[in-house]
Coordinates of C-alpha atoms in Angstrom, one line a residue:
X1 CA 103.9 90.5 52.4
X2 CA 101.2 91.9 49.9
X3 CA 98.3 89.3 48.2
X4 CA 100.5 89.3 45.0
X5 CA 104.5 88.6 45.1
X6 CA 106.1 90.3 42.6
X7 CA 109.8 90.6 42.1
X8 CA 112.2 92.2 39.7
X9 CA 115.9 91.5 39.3
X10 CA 118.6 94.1 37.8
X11 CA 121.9 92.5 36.9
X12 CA 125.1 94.1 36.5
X13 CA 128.6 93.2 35.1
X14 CA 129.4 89.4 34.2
X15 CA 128.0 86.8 32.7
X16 CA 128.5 84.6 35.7
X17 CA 126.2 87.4 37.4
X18 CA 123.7 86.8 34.8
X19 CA 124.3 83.2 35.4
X20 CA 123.8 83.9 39.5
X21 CA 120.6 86.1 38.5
X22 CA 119.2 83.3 36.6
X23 CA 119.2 80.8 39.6
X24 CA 118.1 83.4 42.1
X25 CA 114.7 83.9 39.9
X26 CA 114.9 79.9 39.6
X27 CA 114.6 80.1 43.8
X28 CA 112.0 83.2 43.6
X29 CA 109.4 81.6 41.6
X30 CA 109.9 78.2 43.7
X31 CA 108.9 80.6 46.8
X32 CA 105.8 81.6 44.9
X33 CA 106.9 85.3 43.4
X34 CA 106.1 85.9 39.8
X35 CA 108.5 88.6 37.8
X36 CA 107.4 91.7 36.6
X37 CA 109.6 93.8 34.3
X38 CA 109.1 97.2 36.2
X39 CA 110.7 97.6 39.4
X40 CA 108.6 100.2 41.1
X41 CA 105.5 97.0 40.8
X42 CA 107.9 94.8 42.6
X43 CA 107.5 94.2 46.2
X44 CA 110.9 91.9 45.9
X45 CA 113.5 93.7 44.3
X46 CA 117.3 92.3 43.4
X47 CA 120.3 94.3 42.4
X48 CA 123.0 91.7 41.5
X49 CA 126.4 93.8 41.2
X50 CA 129.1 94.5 39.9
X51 CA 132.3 95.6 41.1
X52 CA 134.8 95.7 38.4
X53 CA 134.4 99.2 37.5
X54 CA 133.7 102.6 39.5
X55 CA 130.9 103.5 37.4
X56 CA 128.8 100.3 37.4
X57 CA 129.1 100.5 41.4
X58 CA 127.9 104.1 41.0
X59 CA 124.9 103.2 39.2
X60 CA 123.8 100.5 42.0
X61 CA 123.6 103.4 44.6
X62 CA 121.8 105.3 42.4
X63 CA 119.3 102.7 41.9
X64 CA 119.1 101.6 45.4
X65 CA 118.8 105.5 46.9
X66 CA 115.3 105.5 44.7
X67 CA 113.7 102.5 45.9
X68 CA 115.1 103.3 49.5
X69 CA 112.9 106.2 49.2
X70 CA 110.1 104.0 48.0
X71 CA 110.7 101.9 50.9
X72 CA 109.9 104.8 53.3
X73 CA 106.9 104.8 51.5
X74 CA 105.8 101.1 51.4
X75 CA 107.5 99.3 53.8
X76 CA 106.6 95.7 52.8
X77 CA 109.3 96.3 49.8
X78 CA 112.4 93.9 50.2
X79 CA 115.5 95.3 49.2
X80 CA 118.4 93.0 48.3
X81 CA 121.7 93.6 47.5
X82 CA 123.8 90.3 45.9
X83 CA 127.1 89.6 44.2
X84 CA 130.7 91.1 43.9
X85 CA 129.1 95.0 45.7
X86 CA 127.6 93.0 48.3
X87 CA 130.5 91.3 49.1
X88 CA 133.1 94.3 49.2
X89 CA 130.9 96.4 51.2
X90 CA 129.3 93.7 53.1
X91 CA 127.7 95.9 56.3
X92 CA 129.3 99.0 55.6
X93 CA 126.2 98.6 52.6
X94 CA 123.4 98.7 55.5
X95 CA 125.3 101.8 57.1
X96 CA 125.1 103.8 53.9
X97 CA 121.3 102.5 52.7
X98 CA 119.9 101.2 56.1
X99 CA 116.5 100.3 54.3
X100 CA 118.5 97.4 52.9
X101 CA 117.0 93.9 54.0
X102 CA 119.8 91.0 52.7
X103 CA 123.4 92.0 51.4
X104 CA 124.8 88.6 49.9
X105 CA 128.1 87.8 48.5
X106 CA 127.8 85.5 45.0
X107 CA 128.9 82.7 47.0
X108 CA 125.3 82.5 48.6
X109 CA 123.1 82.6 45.5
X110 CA 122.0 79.0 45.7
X111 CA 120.5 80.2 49.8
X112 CA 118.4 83.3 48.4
X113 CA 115.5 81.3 49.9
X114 CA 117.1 80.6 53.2
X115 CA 118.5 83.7 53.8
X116 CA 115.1 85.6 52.9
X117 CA 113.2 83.5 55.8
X118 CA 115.3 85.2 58.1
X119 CA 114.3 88.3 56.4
X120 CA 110.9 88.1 56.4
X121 CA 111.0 86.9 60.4
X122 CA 112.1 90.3 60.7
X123 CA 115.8 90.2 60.4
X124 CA 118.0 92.2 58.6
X125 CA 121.1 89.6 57.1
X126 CA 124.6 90.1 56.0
X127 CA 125.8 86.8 54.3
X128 CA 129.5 87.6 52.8
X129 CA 131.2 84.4 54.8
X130 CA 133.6 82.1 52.5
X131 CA 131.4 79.1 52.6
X132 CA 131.4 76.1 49.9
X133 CA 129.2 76.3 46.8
X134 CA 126.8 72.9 47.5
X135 CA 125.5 71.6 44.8
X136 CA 122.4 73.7 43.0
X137 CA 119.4 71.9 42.5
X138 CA 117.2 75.1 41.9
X139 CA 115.8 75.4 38.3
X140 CA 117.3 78.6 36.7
X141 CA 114.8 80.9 35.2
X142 CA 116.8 81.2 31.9
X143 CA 116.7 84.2 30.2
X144 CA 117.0 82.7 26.8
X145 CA 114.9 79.5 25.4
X146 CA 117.7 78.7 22.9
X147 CA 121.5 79.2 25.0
X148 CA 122.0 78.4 28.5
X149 CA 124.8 79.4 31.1
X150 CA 126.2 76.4 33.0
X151 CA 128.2 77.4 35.8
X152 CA 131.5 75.4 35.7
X153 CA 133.8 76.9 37.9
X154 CA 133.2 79.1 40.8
X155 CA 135.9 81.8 42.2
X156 CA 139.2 82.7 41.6
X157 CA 142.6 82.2 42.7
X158 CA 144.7 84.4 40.3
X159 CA 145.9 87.7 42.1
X160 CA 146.1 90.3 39.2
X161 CA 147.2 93.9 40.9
X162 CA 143.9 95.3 39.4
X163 CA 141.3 93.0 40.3
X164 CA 138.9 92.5 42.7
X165 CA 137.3 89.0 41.6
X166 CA 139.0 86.9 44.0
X167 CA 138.5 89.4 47.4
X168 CA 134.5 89.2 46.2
X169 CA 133.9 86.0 44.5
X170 CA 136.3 83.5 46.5
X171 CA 138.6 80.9 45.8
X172 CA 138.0 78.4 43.1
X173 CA 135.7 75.7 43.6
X174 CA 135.0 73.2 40.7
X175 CA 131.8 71.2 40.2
X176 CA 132.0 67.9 39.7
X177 CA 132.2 66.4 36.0
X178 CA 128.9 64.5 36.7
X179 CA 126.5 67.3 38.4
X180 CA 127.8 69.4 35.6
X181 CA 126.9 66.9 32.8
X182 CA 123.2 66.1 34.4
X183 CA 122.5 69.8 34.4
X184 CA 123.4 70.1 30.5
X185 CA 121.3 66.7 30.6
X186 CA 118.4 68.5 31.9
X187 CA 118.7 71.6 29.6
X188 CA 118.7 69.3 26.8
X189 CA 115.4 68.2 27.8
X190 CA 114.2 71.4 28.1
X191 CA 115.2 72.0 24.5
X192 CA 117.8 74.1 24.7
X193 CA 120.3 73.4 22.0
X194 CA 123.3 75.7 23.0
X195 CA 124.9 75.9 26.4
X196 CA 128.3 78.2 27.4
X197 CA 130.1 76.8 29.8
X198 CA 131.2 79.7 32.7
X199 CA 134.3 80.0 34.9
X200 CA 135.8 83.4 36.3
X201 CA 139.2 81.8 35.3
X202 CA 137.6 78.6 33.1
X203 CA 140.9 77.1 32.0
X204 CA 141.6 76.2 35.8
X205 CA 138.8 74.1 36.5
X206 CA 139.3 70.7 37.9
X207 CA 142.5 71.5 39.6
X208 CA 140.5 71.6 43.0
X209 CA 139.0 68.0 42.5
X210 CA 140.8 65.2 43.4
X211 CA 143.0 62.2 41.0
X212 CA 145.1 62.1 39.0
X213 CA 146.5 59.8 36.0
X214 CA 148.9 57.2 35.8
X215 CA 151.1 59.9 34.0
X216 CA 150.4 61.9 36.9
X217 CA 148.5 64.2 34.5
X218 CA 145.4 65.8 36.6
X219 CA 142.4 63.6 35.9
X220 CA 139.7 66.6 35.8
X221 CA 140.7 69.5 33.3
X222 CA 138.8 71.7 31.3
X223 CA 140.0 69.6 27.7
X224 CA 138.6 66.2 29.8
X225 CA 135.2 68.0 30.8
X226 CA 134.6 68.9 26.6
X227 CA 135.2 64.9 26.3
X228 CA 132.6 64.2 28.6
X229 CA 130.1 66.4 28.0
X230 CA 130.4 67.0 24.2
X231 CA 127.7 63.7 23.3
X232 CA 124.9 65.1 25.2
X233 CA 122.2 64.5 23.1
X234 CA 120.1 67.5 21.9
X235 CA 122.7 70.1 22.4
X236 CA 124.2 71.3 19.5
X237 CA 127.1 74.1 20.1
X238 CA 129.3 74.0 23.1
X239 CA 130.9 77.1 24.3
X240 CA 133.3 78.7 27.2
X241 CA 134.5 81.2 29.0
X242 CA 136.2 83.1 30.6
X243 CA 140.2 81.6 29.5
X244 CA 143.6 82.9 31.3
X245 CA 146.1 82.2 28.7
X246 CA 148.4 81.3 31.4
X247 CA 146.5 78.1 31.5
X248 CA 145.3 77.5 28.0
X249 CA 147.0 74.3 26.9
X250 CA 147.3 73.1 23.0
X251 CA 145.7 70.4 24.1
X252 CA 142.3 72.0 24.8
X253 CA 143.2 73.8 20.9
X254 CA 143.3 69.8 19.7
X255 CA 139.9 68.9 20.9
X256 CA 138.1 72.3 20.6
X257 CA 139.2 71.3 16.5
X258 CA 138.3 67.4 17.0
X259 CA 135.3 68.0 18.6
X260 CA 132.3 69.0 16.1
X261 CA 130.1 70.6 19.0
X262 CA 132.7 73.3 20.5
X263 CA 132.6 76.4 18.8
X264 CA 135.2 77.5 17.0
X265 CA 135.0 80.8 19.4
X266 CA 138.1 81.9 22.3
X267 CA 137.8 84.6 24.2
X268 CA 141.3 84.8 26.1
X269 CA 141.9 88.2 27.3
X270 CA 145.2 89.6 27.5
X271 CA 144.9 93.0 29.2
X272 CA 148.3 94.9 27.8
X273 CA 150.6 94.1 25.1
X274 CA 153.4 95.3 26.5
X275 CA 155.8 92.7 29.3
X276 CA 156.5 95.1 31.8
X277 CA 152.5 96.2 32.2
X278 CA 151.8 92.7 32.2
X279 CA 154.5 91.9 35.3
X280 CA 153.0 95.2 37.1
X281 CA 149.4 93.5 36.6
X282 CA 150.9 89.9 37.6
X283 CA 149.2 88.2 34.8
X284 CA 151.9 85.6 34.6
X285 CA 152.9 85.7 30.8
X286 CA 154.2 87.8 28.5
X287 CA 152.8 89.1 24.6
X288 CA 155.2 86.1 22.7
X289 CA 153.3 84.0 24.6
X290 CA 149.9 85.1 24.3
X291 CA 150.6 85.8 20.5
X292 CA 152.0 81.8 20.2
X293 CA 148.3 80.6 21.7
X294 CA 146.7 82.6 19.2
X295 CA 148.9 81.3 15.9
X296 CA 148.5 77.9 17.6
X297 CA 144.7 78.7 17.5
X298 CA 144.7 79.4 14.1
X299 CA 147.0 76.1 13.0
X300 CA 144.2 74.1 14.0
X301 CA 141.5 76.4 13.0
X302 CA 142.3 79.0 10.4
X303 CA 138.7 80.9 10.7
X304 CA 138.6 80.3 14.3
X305 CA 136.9 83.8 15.8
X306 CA 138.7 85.6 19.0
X307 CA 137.9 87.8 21.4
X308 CA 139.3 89.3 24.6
X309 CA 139.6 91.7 26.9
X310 CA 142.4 95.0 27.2
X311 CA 142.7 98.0 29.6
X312 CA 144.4 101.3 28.7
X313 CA 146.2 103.4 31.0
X314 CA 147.4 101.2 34.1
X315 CA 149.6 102.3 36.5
X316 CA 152.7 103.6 35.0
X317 CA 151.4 102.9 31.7
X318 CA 153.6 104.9 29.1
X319 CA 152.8 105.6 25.5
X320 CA 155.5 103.4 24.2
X321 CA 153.7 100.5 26.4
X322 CA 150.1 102.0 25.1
X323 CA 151.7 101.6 21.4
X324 CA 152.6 97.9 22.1
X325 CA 148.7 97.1 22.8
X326 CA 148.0 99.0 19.9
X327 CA 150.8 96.7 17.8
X328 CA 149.4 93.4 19.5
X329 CA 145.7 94.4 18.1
X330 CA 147.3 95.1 14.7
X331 CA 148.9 92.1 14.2
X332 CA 146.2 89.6 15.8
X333 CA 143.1 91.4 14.4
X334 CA 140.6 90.1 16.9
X335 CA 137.3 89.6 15.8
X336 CA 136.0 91.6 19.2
X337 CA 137.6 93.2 22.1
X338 CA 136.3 94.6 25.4
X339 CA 137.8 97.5 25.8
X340 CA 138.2 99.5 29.1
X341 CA 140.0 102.2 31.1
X342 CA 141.8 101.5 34.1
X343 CA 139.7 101.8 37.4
X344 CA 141.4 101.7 40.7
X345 CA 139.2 99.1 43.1
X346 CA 139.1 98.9 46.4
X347 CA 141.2 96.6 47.9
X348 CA 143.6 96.2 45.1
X349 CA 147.5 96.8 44.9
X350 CA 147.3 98.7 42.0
X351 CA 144.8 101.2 43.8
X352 CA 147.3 102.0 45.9
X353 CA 150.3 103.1 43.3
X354 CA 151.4 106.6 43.0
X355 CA 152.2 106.4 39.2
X356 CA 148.0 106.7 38.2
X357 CA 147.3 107.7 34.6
X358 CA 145.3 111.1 34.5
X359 CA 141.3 110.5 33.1
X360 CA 142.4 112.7 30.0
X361 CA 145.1 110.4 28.7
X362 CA 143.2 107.3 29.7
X363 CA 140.0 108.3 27.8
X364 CA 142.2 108.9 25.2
X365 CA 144.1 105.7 25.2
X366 CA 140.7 104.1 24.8
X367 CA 139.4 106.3 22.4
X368 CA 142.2 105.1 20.4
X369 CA 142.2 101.9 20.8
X370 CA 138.5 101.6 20.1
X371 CA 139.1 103.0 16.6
X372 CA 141.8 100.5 15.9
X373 CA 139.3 97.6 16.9
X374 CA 136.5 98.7 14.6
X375 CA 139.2 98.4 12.0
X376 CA 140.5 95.6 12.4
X377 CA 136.8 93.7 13.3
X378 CA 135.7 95.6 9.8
X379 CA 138.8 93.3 8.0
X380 CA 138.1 90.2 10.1
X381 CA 134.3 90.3 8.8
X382 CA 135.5 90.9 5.2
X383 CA 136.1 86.8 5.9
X384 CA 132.6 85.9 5.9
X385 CA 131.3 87.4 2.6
X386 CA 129.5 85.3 0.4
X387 CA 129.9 82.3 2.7
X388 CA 127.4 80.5 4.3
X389 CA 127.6 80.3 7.9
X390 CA 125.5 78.3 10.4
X391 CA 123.5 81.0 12.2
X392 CA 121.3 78.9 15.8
X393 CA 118.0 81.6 15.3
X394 CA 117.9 83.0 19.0
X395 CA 115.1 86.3 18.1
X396 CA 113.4 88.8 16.5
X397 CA 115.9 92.0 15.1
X398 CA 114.2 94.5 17.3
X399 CA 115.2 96.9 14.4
X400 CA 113.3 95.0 11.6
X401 CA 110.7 92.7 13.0
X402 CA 111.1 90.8 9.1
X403 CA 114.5 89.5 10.2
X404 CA 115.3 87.2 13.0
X405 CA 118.5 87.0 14.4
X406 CA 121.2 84.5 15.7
X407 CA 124.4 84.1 15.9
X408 CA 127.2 81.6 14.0
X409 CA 129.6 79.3 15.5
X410 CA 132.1 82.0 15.9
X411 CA 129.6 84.1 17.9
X412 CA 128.8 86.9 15.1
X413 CA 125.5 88.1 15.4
X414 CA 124.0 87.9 12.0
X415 CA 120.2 89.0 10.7
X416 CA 118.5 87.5 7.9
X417 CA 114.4 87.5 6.9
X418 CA 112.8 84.6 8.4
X419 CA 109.5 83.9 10.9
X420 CA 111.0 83.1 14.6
X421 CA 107.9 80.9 15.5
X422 CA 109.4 78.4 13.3
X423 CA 112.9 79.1 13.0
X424 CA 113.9 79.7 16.8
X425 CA 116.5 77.7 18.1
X426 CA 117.0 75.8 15.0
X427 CA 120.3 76.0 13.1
X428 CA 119.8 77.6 9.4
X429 CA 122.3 77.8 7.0
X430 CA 122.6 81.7 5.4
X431 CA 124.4 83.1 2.8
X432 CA 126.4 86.3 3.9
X433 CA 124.9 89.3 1.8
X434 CA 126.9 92.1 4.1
X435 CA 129.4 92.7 6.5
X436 CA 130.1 95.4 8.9
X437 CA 132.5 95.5 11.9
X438 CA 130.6 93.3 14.5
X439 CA 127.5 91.7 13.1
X440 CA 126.0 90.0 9.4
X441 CA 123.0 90.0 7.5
X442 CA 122.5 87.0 5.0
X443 CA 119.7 85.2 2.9
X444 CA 118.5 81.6 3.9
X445 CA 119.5 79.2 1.9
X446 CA 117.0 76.6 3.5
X447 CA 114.4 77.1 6.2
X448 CA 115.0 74.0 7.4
X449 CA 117.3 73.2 10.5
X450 CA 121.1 72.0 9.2

């Protein structure tokens, strides 16, 4: 190792990866390495990927074949490969960039430290074995000094025809209410006063742990974790996410409305409008039932914001089934959508199908689709004109340096003219001046915290 220990981390894909990259700094500056923004500095250098999509895995070899070349160079530099790439390709990775040092599944963030002793006693480590997630007690290094990721929820145990989550991330393993509460404890301290609560599949958490009631109701669910958590003192907005709405309940609807911390935010993805796409994908529920969670959403919760998640040209996908999505976005008017074509992953049924949509009509699909969201995000915002909205100051608009910027409880970004030294990470109330399809700009109405 050089006199100085530098390292630099690249994340890909997820939140729960920036969750995983957060930790894995927390561990690196334990061990003594400072960060440094530019990679080619670092003699430590992370690529946390992503395997979701082709082109995201694309970009990690392309990253990795540069400072493979710098590693021929210097050959003090550690190269390490984590998360959902690392797992899929596991040593098949050290065969195709053999200046690779540690290839690690997601499962084995909290052992970065462990696993880079054997490196640096001159080992060259695969660690992509199932094993359970112990409990973390490493200090993240948070990205942000105002929201924090708490990891609720690891794995997956839905089998969707097009995903690769639960082949790289593993089956679902809940933390326990209580280590889950003392880490929001402890981020309180730290001053944090927003946390998101993160789960690859969210609304299944507890259903590993043991108990149940005398009703026979499971003891430990996502709605009972809320309960528990929501009086933490010094945190001021609860989110969560990922949701399936195979499992969302309207029970977790009551207390999102009964509770004042949890924002009035869902992201539930639903993929397809369209029954038969969503059979061939084996989500496990059909658009009338997807479109009831959302009118039971907005019973409770008539401004309620929601976002989600849709692909465009699956499998078999025909333009009658395309024009169902398109109808489901018409009628729900989502406030945001993550929109993507369909990628065949290794390892996936859906990879394997002979019906595959050509690039052409896919990038079309999207195209479409993405024109249709602006609109209907354009119509949603028309909601928030001239109202004041609670905006938690997170930064500085890198476009105008005279404005700060937050977000509200529904999780619009919105810019207003303030001084972040003494507004960040305090909750202002701002009158909404303009609205376009995905963000505000307002006028304080006070300077001082709500």
């Amino acid at each position: 190792m050089t006199q100085k220990k530098l390292y630099n981390i690249t994340t890909f894909g997820c939140q729960m990866n920036k969750a995983d990259s957060e930790r894995m700094a927390g561990i690196l500056e334990n061990m003594g390495f400072q960060f440094t923004e530019d990679p080619n500095n670092a003699n430590l250098i992370v690529y946390n990927t992503c395997t979701i999509r082709d082109n995201a895995e694309q970009k990690v070899y392309s990253y990795l074949g540069r400072q493979a070349k710098r590693k021929q160079v210097q050959p003090d530099l550690t190269l390490v490969v984590a998360g959902c790439v690392a797992q899929q390709e596991g040593e098949q990775l050290l065969r195709r960039v053999p200046e690779l040092d540690l290839v690690m599944g997601p499962q084995h963030a909290n052992r970065l430290d462990s696993l880079l002793d054997q490196v640096f006693a001159g080992n060259q480590v695969v660690a992509t074995e199932p094993i359970h997630i112990y409990e973390d007690i490493t200090k993240p290094r948070r990205e942000s000094k105002v929201s924090a990721w708490v990891n609720i929820i690891y794995g997956c145990n839905e089998r969707c025809s097009y995903c690769v989550v639960p082949s790289v991330r593993g089956v679902e393993q809940s933390r326990t209410p209580e280590s889950i509460k003392a880490e929001i404890e402890d981020i309180a301290r730290q001053g944090y006063k927003e946390v998101t609560l993160l789960g690859q599949n969210i609304d299944a958490y507890g259903r590993d742990l043991p108990g149940t009631t005398q009703t026979g109701r499971h003891l430990h669910t996502l709605t009972d974790l809320l309960y528990y958590i929501h009086d933490v003192e010094g945190i001021d907005r609860i989110r969560f996410a990922t949701s399936h709405p195979r499992y969302f309940t309207e029970r977790l609807i009551k207390a999102c409305h009964e509770l004042p911390k949890v924002c009035e935010h869902f992201h539930i993805p639903f993929q397809s409008g369209d029954n038969d796409i969503l059979k061939a994908m084996k989500r496990g529920y059909t658009h009338e039932r997807y479109r009831d969670i959302i009118a039971k959403i907005r019973h409770y919760m008539p401004h309620a914001a929601i976002s989600a998640d849709a692909i465009v040209g699956f499998p078999g996908e025909t333009e009658q089934q395309f024009q169902n999505t398109l109808n489901l976005v018409e009628d729900i008017g989502f406030d945001q959508l993550n929109t993507a074509a369909y990628s065949p992953r290794p390892n996936t049924p859906a990879a394997l199908w002979d019906n595959q949509i050509s690039e052409e009509e896919k990038n079309d699909r999207l195209q479409r689709l993405n024109h249709l969201v602006a609109i209907k995000a354009g119509e949603r915002s028309q909601r928030y004109l001239n109202k004041v909205e609670q905006v938690l100051v997170e930064d500085i608009n890198p476009k105008d340096t005279t404005q700060v910027m937050g977000r509200t409880d529904g999780n619009r970004l919105t810019f207003f003219k303030g001084d972040l030294q003494e507004l960040k990470g305090k909750i202002i109330p701002v009158k909404i001046t303009e609205v376009r399809a995905f963000s505000l700009t307002g006028e304080a109405l006070s300077l001082v915290s709500a």
